[in-house]
PDB file of C-alpha atoms and ligand atoms in Angstrom:
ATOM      1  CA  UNK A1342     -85.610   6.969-180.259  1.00  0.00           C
ATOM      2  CA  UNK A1343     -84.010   5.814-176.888  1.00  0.00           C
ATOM      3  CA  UNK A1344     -83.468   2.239-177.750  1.00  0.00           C
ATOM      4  CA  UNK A1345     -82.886   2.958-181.313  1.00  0.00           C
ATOM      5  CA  UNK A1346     -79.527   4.976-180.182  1.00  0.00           C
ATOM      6  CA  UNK A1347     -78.613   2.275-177.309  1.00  0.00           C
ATOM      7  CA  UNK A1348     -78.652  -0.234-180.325  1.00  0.00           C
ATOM      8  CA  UNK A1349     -76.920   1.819-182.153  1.00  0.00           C
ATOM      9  CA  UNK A1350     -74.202   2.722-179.801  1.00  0.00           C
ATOM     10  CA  UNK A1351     -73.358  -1.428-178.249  1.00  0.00           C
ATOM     11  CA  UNK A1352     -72.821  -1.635-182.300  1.00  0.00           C
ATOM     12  CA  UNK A1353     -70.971   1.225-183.237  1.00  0.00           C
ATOM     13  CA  UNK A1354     -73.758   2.489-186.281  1.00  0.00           C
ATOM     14  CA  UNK A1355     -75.231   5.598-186.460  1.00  0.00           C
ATOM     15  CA  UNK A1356     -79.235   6.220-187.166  1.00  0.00           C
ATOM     16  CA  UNK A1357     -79.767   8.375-189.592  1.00  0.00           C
ATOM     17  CA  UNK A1358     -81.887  11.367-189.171  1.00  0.00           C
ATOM     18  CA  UNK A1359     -83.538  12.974-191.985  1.00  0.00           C
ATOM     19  CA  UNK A1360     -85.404  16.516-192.344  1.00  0.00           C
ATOM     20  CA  UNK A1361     -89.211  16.463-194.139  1.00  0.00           C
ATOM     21  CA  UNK A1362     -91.490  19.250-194.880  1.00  0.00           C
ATOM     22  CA  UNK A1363     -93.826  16.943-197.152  1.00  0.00           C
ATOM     23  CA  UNK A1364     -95.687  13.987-197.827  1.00  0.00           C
ATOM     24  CA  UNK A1365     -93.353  12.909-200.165  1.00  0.00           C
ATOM     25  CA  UNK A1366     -90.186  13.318-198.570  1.00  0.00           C
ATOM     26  CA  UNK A1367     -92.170  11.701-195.536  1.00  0.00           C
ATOM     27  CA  UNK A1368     -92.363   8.596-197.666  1.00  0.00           C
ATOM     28  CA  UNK A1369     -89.299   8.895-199.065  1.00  0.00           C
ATOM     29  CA  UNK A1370     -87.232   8.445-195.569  1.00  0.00           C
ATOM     30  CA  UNK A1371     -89.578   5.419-194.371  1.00  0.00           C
ATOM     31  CA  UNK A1372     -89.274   3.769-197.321  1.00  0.00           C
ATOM     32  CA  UNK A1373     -85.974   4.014-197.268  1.00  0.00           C
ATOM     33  CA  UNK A1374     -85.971   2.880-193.785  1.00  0.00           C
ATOM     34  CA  UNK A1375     -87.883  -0.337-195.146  1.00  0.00           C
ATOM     35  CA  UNK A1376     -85.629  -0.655-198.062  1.00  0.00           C
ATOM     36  CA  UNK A1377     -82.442  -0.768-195.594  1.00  0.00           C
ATOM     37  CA  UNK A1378     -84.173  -2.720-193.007  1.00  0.00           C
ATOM     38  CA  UNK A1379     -82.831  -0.187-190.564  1.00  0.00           C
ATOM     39  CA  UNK A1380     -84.478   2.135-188.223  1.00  0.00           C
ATOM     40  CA  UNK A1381     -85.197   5.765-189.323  1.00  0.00           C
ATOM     41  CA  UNK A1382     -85.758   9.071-187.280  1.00  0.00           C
ATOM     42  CA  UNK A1383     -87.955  11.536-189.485  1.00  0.00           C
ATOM     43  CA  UNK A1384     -87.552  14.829-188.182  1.00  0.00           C
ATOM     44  CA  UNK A1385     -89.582  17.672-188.548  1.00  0.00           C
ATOM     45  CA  UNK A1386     -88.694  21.233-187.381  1.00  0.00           C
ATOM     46  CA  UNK A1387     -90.805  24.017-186.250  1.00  0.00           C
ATOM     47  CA  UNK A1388     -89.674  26.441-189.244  1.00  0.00           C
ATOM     48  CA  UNK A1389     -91.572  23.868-191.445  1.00  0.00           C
ATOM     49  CA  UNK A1390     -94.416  24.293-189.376  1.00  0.00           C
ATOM     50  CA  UNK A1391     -95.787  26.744-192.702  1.00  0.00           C
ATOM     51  CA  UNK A1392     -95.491  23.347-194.762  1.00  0.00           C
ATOM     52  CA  UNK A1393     -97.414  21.256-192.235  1.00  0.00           C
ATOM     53  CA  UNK A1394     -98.851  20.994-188.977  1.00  0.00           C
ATOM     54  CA  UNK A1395     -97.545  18.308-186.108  1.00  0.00           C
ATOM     55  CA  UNK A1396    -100.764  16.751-186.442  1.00  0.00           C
ATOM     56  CA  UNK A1397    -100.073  15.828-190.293  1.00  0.00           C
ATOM     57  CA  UNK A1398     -96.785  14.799-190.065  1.00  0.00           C
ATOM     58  CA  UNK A1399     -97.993  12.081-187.571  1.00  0.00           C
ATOM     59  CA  UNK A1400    -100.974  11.228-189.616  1.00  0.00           C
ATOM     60  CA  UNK A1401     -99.394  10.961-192.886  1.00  0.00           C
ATOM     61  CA  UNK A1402     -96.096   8.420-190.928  1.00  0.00           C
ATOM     62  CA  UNK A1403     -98.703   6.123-189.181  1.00  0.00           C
ATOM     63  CA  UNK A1404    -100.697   6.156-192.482  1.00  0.00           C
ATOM     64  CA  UNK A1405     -97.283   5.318-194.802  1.00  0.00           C
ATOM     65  CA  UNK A1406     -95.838   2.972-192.697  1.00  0.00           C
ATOM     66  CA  UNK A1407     -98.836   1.216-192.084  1.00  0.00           C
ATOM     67  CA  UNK A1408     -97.847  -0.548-195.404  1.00  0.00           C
ATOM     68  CA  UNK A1409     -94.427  -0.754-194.597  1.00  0.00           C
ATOM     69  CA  UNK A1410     -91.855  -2.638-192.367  1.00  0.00           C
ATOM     70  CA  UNK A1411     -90.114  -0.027-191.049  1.00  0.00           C
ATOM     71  CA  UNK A1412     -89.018   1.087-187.133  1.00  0.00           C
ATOM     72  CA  UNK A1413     -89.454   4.672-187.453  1.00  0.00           C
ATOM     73  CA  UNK A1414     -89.289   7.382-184.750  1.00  0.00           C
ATOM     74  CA  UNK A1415     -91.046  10.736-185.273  1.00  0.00           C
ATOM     75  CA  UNK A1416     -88.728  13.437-183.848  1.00  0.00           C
ATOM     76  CA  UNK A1417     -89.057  17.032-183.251  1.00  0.00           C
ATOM     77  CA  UNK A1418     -85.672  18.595-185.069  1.00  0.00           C
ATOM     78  CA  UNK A1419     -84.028  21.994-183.582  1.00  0.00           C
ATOM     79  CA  UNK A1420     -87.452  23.738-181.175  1.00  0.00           C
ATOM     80  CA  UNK A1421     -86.491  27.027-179.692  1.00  0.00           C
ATOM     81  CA  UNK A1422     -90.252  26.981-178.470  1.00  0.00           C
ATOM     82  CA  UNK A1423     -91.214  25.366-175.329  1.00  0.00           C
ATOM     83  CA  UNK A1424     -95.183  25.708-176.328  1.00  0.00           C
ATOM     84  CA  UNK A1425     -93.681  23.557-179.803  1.00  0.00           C
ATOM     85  CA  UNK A1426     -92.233  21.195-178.508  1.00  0.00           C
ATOM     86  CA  UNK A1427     -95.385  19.950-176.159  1.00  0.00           C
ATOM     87  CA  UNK A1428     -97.836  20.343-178.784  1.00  0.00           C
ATOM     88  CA  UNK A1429     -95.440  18.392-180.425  1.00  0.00           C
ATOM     89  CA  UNK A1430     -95.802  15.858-177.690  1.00  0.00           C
ATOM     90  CA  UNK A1431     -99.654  16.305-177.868  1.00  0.00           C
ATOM     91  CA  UNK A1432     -99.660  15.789-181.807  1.00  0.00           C
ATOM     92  CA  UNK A1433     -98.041  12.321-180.914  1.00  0.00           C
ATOM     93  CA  UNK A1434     -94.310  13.061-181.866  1.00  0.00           C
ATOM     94  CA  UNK A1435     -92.467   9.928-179.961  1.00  0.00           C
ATOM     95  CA  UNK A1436     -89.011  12.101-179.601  1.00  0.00           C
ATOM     96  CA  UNK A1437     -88.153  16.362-179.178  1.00  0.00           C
ATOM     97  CA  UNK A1438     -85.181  18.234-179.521  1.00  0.00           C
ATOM     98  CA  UNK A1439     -85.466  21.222-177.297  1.00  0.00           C
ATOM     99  CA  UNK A1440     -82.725  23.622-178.842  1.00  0.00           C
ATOM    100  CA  UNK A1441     -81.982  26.024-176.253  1.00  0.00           C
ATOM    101  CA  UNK A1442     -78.418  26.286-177.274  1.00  0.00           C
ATOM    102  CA  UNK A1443     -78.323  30.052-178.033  1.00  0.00           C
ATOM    103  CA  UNK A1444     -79.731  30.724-173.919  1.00  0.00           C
ATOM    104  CA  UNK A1445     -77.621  31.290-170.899  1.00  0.00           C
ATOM    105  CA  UNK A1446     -76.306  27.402-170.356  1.00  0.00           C
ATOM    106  CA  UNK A1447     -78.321  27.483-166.495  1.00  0.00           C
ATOM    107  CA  UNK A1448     -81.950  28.846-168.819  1.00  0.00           C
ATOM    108  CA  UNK A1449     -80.881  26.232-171.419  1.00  0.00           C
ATOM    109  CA  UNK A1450     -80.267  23.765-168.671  1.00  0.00           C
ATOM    110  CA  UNK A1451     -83.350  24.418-166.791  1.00  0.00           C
ATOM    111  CA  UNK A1452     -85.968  24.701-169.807  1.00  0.00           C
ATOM    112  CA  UNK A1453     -84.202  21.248-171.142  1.00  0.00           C
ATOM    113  CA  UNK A1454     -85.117  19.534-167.536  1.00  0.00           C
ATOM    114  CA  UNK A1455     -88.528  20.367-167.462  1.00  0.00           C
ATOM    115  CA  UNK A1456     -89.103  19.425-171.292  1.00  0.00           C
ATOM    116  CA  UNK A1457     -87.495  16.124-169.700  1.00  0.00           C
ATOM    117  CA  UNK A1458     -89.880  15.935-166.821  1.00  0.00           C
ATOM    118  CA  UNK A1459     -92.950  15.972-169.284  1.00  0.00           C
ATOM    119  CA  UNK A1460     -91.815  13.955-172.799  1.00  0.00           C
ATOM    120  CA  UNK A1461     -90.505  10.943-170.055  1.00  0.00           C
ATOM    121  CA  UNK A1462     -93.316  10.474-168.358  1.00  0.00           C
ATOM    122  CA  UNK A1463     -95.267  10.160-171.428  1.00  0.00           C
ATOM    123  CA  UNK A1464     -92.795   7.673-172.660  1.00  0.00           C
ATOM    124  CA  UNK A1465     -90.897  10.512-175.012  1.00  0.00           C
ATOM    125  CA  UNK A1466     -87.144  11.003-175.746  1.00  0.00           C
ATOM    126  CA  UNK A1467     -85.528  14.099-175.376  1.00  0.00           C
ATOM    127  CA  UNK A1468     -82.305  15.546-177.062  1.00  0.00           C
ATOM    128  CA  UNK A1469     -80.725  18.247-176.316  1.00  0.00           C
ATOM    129  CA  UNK A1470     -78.143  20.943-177.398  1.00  0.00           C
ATOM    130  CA  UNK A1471     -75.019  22.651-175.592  1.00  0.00           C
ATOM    131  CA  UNK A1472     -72.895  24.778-178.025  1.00  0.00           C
ATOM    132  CA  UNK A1473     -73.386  25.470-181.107  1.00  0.00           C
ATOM    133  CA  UNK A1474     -73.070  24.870-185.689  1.00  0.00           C
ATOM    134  CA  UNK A1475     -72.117  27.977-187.479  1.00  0.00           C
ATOM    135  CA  UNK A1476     -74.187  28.237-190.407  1.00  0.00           C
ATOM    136  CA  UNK A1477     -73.545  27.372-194.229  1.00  0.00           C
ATOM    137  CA  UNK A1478     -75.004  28.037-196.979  1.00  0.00           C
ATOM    138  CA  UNK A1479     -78.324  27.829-197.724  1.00  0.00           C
ATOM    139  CA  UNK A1480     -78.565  26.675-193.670  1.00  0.00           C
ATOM    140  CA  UNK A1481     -82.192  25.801-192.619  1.00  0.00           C
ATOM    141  CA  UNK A1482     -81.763  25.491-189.308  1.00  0.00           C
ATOM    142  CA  UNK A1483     -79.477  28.456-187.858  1.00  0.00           C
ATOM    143  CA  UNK A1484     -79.723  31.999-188.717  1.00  0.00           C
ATOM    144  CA  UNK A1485     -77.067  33.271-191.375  1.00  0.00           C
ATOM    145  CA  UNK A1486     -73.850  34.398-189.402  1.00  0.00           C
ATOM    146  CA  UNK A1487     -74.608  32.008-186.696  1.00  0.00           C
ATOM    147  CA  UNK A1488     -71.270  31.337-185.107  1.00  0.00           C
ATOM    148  CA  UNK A1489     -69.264  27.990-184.254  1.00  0.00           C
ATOM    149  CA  UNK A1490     -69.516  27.175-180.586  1.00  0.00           C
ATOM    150  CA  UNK A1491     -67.451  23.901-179.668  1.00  0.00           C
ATOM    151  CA  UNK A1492     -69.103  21.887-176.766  1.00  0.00           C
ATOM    152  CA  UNK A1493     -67.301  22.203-173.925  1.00  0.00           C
ATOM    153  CA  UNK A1494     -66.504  18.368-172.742  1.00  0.00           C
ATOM    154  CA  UNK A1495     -65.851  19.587-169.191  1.00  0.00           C
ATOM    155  CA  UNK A1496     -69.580  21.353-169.542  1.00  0.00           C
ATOM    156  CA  UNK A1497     -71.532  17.821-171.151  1.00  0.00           C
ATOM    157  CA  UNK A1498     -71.195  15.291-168.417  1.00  0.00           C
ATOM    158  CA  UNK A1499     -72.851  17.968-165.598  1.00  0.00           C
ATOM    159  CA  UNK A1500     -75.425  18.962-168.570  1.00  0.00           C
ATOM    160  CA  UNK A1501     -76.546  15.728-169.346  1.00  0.00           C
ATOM    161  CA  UNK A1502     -76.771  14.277-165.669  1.00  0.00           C
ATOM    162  CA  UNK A1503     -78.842  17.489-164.195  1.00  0.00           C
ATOM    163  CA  UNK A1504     -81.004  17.963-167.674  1.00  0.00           C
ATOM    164  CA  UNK A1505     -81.981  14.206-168.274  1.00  0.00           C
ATOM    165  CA  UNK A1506     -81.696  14.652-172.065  1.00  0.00           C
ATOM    166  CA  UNK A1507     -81.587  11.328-173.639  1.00  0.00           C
ATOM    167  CA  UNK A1508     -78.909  12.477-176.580  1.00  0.00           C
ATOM    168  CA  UNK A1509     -76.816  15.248-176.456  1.00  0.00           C
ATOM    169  CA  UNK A1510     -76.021  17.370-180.267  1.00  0.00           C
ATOM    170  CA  UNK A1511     -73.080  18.043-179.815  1.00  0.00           C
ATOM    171  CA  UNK A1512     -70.718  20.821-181.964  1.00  0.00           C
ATOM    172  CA  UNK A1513     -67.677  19.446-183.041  1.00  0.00           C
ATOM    173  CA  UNK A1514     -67.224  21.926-186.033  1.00  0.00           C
ATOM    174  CA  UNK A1515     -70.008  20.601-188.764  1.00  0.00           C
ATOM    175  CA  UNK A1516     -72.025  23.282-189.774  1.00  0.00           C
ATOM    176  CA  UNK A1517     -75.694  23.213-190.753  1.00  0.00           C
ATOM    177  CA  UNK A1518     -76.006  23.855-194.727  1.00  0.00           C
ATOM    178  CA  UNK A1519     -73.352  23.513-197.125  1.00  0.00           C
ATOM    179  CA  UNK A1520     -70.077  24.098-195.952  1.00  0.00           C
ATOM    180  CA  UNK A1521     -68.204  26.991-197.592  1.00  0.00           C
ATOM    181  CA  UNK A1522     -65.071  25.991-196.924  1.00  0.00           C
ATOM    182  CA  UNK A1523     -62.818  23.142-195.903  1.00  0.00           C
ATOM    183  CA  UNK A1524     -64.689  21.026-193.335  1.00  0.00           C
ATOM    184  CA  UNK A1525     -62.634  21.432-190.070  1.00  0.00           C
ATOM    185  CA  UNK A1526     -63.879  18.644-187.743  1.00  0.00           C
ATOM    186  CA  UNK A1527     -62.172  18.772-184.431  1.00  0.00           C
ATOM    187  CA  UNK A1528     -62.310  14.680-183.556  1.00  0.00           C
ATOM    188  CA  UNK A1529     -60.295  15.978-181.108  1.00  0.00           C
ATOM    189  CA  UNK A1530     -63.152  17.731-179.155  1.00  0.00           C
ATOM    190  CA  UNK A1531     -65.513  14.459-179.706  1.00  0.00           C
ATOM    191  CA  UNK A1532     -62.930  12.349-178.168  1.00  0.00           C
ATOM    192  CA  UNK A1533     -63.223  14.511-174.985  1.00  0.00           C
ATOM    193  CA  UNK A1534     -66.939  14.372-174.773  1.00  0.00           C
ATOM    194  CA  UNK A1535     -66.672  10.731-175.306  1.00  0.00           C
ATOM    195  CA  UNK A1536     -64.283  10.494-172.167  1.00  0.00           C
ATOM    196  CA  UNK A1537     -67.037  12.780-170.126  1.00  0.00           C
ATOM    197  CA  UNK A1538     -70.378  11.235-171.294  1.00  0.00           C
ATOM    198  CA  UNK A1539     -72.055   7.851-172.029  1.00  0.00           C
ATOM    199  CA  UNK A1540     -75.096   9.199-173.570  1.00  0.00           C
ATOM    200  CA  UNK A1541     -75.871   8.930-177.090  1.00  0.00           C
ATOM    201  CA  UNK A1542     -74.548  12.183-179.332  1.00  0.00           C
ATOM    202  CA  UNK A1543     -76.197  13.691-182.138  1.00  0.00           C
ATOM    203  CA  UNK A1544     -74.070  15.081-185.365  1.00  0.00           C
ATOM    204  CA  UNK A1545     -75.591  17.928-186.595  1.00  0.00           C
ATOM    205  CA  UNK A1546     -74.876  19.034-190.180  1.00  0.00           C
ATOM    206  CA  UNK A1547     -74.158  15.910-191.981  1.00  0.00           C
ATOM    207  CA  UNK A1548     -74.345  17.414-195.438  1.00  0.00           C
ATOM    208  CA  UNK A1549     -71.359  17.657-197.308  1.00  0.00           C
ATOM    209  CA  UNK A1550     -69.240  16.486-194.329  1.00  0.00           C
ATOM    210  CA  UNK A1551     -66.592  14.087-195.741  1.00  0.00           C
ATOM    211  CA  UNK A1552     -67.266   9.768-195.316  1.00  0.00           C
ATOM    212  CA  UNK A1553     -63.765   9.803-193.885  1.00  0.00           C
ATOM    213  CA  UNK A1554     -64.889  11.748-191.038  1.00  0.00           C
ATOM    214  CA  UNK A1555     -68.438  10.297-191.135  1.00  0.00           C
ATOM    215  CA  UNK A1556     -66.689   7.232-190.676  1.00  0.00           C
ATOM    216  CA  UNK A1557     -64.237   8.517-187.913  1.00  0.00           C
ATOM    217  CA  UNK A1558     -67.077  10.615-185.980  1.00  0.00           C
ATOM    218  CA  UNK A1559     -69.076   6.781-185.442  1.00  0.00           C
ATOM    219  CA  UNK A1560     -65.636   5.408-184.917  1.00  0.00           C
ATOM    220  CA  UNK A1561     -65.592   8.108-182.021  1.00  0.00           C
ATOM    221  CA  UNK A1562     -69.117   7.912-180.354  1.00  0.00           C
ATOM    222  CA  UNK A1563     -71.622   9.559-182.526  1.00  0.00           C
ATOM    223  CA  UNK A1564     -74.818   7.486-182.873  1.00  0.00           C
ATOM    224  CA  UNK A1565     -77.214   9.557-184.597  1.00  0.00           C
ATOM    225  CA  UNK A1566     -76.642  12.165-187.570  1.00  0.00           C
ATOM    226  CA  UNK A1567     -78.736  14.850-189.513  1.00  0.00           C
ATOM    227  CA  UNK A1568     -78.984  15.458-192.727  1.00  0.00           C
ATOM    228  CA  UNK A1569     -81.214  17.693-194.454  1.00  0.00           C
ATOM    229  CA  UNK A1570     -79.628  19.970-197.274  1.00  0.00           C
ATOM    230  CA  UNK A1571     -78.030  18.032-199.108  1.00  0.00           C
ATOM    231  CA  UNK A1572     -81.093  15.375-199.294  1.00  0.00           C
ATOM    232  CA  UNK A1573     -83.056  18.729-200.727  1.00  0.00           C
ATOM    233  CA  UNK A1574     -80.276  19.565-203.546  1.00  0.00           C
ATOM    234  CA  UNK A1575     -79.502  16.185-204.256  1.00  0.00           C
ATOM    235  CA  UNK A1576     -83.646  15.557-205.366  1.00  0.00           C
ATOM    236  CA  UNK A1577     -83.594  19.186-206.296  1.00  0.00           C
ATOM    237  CA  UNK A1578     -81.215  18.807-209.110  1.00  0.00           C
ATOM    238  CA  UNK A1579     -82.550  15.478-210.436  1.00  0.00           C
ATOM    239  CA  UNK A1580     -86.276  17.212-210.825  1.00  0.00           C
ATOM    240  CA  UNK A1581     -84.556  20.108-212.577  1.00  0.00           C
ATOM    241  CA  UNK A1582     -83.034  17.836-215.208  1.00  0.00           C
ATOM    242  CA  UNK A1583     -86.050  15.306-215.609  1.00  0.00           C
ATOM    243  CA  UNK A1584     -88.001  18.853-216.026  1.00  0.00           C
ATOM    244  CA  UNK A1585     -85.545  20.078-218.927  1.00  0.00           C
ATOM    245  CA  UNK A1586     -86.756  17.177-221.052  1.00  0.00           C
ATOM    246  CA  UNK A1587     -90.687  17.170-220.822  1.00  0.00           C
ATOM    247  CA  UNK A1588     -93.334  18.582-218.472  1.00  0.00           C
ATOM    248  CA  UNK A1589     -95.634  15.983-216.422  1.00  0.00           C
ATOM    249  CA  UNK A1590     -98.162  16.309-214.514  1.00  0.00           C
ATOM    250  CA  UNK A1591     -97.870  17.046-210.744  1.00  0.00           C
ATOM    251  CA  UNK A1592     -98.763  13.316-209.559  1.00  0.00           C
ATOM    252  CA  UNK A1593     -95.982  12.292-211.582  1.00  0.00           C
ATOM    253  CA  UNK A1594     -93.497  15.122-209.979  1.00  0.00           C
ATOM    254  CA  UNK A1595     -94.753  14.414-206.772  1.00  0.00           C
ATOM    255  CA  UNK A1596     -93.607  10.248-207.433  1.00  0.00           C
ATOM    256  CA  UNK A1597     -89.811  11.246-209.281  1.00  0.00           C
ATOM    257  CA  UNK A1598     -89.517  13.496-205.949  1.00  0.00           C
ATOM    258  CA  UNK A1599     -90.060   9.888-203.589  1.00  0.00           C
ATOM    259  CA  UNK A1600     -88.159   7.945-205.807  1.00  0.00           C
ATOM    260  CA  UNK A1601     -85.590  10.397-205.528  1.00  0.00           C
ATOM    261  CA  UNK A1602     -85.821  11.081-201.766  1.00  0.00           C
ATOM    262  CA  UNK A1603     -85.581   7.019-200.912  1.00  0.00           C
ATOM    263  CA  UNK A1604     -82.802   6.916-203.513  1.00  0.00           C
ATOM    264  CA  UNK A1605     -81.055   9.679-201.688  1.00  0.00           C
ATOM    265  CA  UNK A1606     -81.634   8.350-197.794  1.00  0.00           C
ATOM    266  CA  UNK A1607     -80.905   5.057-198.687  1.00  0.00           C
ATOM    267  CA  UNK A1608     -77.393   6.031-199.635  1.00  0.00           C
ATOM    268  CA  UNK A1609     -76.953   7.497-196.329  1.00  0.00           C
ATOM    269  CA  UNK A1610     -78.218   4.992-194.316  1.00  0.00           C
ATOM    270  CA  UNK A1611     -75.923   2.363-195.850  1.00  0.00           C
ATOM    271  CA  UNK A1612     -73.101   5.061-195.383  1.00  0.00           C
ATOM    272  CA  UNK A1613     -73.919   5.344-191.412  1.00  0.00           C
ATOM    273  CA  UNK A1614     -74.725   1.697-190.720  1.00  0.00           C
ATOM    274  CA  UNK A1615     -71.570   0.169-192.772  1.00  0.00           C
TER     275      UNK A1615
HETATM  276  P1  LIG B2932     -77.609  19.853-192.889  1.00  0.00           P
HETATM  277  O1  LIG B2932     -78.710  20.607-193.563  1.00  0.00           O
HETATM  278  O2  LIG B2932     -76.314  20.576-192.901  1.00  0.00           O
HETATM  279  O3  LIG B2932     -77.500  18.458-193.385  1.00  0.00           O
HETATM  280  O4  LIG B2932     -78.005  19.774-191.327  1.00  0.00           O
HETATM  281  C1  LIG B2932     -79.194  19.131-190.971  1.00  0.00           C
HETATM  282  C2  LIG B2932     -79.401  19.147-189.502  1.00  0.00           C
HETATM  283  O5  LIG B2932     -78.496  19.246-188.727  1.00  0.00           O
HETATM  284  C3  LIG B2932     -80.789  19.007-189.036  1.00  0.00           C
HETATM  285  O6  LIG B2932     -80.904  19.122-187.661  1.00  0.00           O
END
């Protein structure tokens, strides 16, 4: 994922990141990766860990994109657990996220390095997290009521130099689900931590956040950026009315929900790589 977000920052694009719990939202992202011709990070995150083990997501990407052209990186998304995130690593994910962004910053700090110390000398990236997305609705990856912590710009630079991380989330006022009211994105904040850091940062929360300020959050620095709810609704809702009309079997289901998953990530990818 490393190189993938260098590219993407000497070019000014973002990589888009993209939650799966399933073979076919698996195949969905990398063939929309292949469709784009653009480089795809398929993230999977420990709460899906009842869907699928580690083991299967990486069997079922090498397996897919054996018969695709597609530069795909297999990333860990949000780990609050340091035994996850290195049998993760063991399971052959090529990225982590360690989340320890609800700890004490110097226990988030340390538990970030020594992730570091492992996933780089076995040739994994590491991102990491300092503040923190309030959460929306229908949120998968914070707990309901989960406040809005803005990164602190003057805390970043020191974070990212002592941890290692590769990529730094950072919270700029995005929230994780579907917002519930007016987005309030402080560019403001991002322009800070743009000031303070070179490293690659990570937008959390891209559902439902406006192009305008897609647009202006790459404009300001953001190379990579996650988007899992409204991937979910957005094939949710199109099986719901194919459904209303006739009932198929389940190998035709499982086929609408990757043609409706690639459909879905392709839009974004343009959107992040225009
Ligand atoms: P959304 O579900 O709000 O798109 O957030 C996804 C995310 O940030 C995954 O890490």
């Amino acid at each position: 994922m490393t190189a993938m977000l260098a590219r993407a920052q000497r070019d000014r694009y973002a990589v888009g990141n993209f939650n799966v719990y399933s073979y076919e939202t698996i195949r969905g992202v990398l063939q929309a990766g292949a469709a784009t011709g653009r480089p795809v990070i398929v993230a999977f995150g420990e709460r899906y860990l009842e869907n699928m083990s580690f083991g299967t997501v990486v069997a079922i990407c090498q397996t897919v994109a054996a018969n695709l052209d597609v530069e795909y990186a297999i990333h860990l998304d949000h780990c609050k657990s340091l035994d996850n995130v290195y049998r993760a690593i063991k399971a052959g994910f090529t990225s982590v996220m360690y989340d320890g962004s609800a700890l004490p910053l110097e226990e988030n700090l340390a538990n970030t390095a020594a992730v570091v110390t492992v996933a780089h000398a076995l040739g994994v990236s590491v991102e990491a997290e300092l503040g923190s997305l309030a959460s929306g609705a229908n949120s998968q990856e914070s707990e309901d009521n989960e406040q809005q912590v803005y990164t602190d710009p003057a805390q970043a630079s020191g974070f990212v130099a002592r941890s290692g991380c590769d990529a730094l989330a950072v919270s700029i006022g995005t929230v994780h689900g579907s917002y519930q009211g007016e987005p309030n994105i402080r560019l403001d904040i991002l322009a800070g931590l743009r000031e303070k850091l070179d490293t690659p940062m990570v937008l959390h929360g891209g559902s439902g956040t406006p192009d305008d300020v897609i647009a202006a959050c790459i404009a300001g620095g953001i190379t990579k950026i996650n988007v899992n709810t409204e991937i979910s609704l957005d094939a949710a809702t199109r099986l719901k009315e194919s459904l209303a009309e006739s009932t198929p079997h389940l190998s035709v289901i499982s086929g609408r929900i990757v043609d409706y998953v690639t459909a879905s990530v392709t839009g974004y990818i343009q959107q992040f790589s225009r």
